Amino acid sequence: PFVIVDLETTDPSPEYGEILEFAALRVAPSGTVASEFSMLVRVGEPVPAFLSENGGITQARVDREGRPLAEAMQAFLAFVGSHPVFSHYAPFDAGFLACAGLQTDLDFANTIHDIEPMARLVWPSLGNYSLGTLAEHVGAGPLALSRRPLADAKATLAVLLALRAQVASTAR
């Protein structure tokens, strides 16, 4: 079993931004999704307008459904457990998780694997390794620019499974 993780944040930098939404998929070794996790976080700053416009994450929704960071982080860590974690561009997610850990005294200690360098090795001529491009390349369809991390986690899983299949067929 492994976990796919994606975060939505208020800024690209952990120094200035906050985690706005946690999303994760717990995946069986076969590649099927065993369970899903998604939780909004009550952030300290107003929700940026671009997130409301592109992702439907409004301030009213965060005020109504958002959980304090410590509660969300604890629930996220419980969902992830001790499983290995995969994400697209893991340094981004790892940086925010490290900052959240410092703020809450809850450490994210799992091994986190980045699928972007894997994709560069398996498909060296692709040229663009954004999640949207990779999802389209593997037939997962174009990624809607919804800015919702659960959709991105599902696209990441599709890419990871395609990478696994490509490596397995090459090894034969």
Short mmCIF file of C-alpha atoms in Angstrom, two decimals, residues 5-112:
data_model
loop_
_atom_site.label_atom_id
_atom_site.label_comp_id
_atom_site.label_asym_id
_atom_site.label_seq_id
_atom_site.Cartn_x
_atom_site.Cartn_y
_atom_site.Cartn_z
CA VAL A 5 -0.67 13.35 -1.61
CA ASP A 6 -1.54 16.76 -3.00
CA LEU A 7 -1.93 20.08 -1.22
CA GLU A 8 -3.61 23.36 -2.11
CA THR A 9 -1.84 26.35 -0.65
CA THR A 10 -2.40 30.08 -0.42
CA ASP A 11 1.04 30.88 -1.87
CA PRO A 12 3.74 28.86 -3.67
CA SER A 13 6.22 29.45 -0.84
CA PRO A 14 5.90 27.81 2.58
CA GLU A 15 7.53 30.95 3.99
CA TYR A 16 4.53 33.08 2.98
CA GLY A 17 1.71 30.62 2.34
CA GLU A 18 -0.39 28.18 4.30
CA ILE A 19 -1.91 24.80 3.53
CA LEU A 20 -5.50 25.44 2.53
CA GLU A 21 -6.50 21.87 1.70
CA PHE A 22 -5.04 18.43 2.29
CA ALA A 23 -5.88 15.61 -0.12
CA ALA A 24 -4.66 12.04 -0.20
CA LEU A 25 -5.49 8.68 -1.72
CA ARG A 26 -4.65 5.42 0.04
CA VAL A 27 -3.84 2.98 -2.75
CA ALA A 28 -3.68 -0.81 -2.67
CA PRO A 29 -0.64 -2.51 -4.25
CA SER A 30 -2.86 -3.35 -7.24
CA GLY A 31 -3.30 0.37 -7.93
CA THR A 32 -6.92 0.65 -6.85
CA VAL A 33 -7.95 3.47 -4.54
CA ALA A 34 -8.82 2.04 -1.14
CA SER A 35 -9.88 5.36 0.42
CA GLU A 36 -9.79 9.12 -0.06
CA PHE A 37 -9.03 12.00 2.27
CA SER A 38 -9.78 15.69 1.79
CA MET A 39 -9.91 18.42 4.41
CA LEU A 40 -10.03 22.20 4.21
CA VAL A 41 -7.93 24.21 6.65
CA ARG A 42 -8.98 27.42 8.33
CA VAL A 43 -6.14 29.70 7.24
CA GLY A 44 -5.04 32.91 8.94
CA GLU A 45 -5.13 35.10 5.85
CA PRO A 46 -8.13 35.64 3.55
CA VAL A 47 -8.50 33.00 0.81
CA PRO A 48 -6.81 34.38 -2.34
CA ALA A 49 -9.26 35.45 -5.04
CA PHE A 50 -7.68 33.18 -7.67
CA LEU A 51 -8.57 30.13 -5.55
CA SER A 52 -12.17 31.22 -5.22
CA GLU A 53 -12.42 31.89 -8.96
CA ASN A 54 -10.60 28.76 -10.17
CA GLY A 55 -11.26 26.21 -7.48
CA GLY A 56 -14.43 27.17 -5.74
CA ILE A 57 -12.66 27.45 -2.40
CA THR A 58 -14.39 30.52 -1.05
CA GLN A 59 -13.76 32.27 2.23
CA ALA A 60 -17.30 31.36 3.30
CA ARG A 61 -16.64 27.69 2.59
CA VAL A 62 -13.34 27.74 4.50
CA ASP A 63 -15.03 29.54 7.42
CA ARG A 64 -17.80 26.93 7.43
CA GLU A 65 -15.85 23.71 6.71
CA GLY A 66 -12.21 24.52 7.48
CA ARG A 67 -10.56 22.86 10.43
CA PRO A 68 -7.71 24.30 12.52
CA LEU A 69 -4.30 23.34 11.10
CA ALA A 70 -3.41 21.09 14.05
CA GLU A 71 -6.66 19.12 13.69
CA ALA A 72 -6.30 18.82 9.91
CA MET A 73 -2.63 17.80 10.18
CA GLN A 74 -3.46 15.17 12.80
CA ALA A 75 -6.24 13.72 10.62
CA PHE A 76 -3.97 13.78 7.56
CA LEU A 77 -1.16 11.97 9.41
CA ALA A 78 -3.60 9.36 10.71
CA PHE A 79 -4.85 8.76 7.16
CA VAL A 80 -1.33 8.49 5.70
CA GLY A 81 -0.06 6.24 8.50
CA SER A 82 3.40 4.82 7.88
CA HIS A 83 2.88 4.23 4.15
CA PRO A 84 5.28 5.54 1.53
CA VAL A 85 4.01 8.72 -0.09
CA PHE A 86 4.11 9.85 -3.72
CA SER A 87 3.39 13.28 -5.13
CA HIS A 88 4.03 15.35 -8.22
CA TYR A 89 6.83 17.75 -7.36
CA ALA A 90 7.40 16.41 -3.85
CA PRO A 91 9.68 19.27 -2.67
CA PHE A 92 6.65 21.59 -2.77
CA ASP A 93 4.45 19.31 -0.65
CA ALA A 94 7.33 18.33 1.65
CA GLY A 95 8.16 21.98 2.35
CA PHE A 96 4.61 22.81 3.36
CA LEU A 97 4.26 19.64 5.43
CA ALA A 98 7.51 20.46 7.26
CA CYS A 99 6.25 23.97 8.05
CA ALA A 100 2.89 22.61 9.20
CA GLY A 101 4.75 20.13 11.39
CA LEU A 102 6.73 22.92 13.03
CA GLN A 103 3.55 24.92 13.66
CA THR A 104 1.66 21.98 15.16
CA ASP A 105 4.38 19.78 16.73
CA LEU A 106 3.16 16.99 14.44
CA ASP A 107 5.94 15.63 12.25
CA PHE A 108 5.42 14.25 8.78
CA ALA A 109 8.15 11.60 8.76
CA ASN A 110 7.10 9.42 5.83
CA THR A 111 9.32 8.79 2.85
CA ILE A 112 8.01 10.97 0.01
#
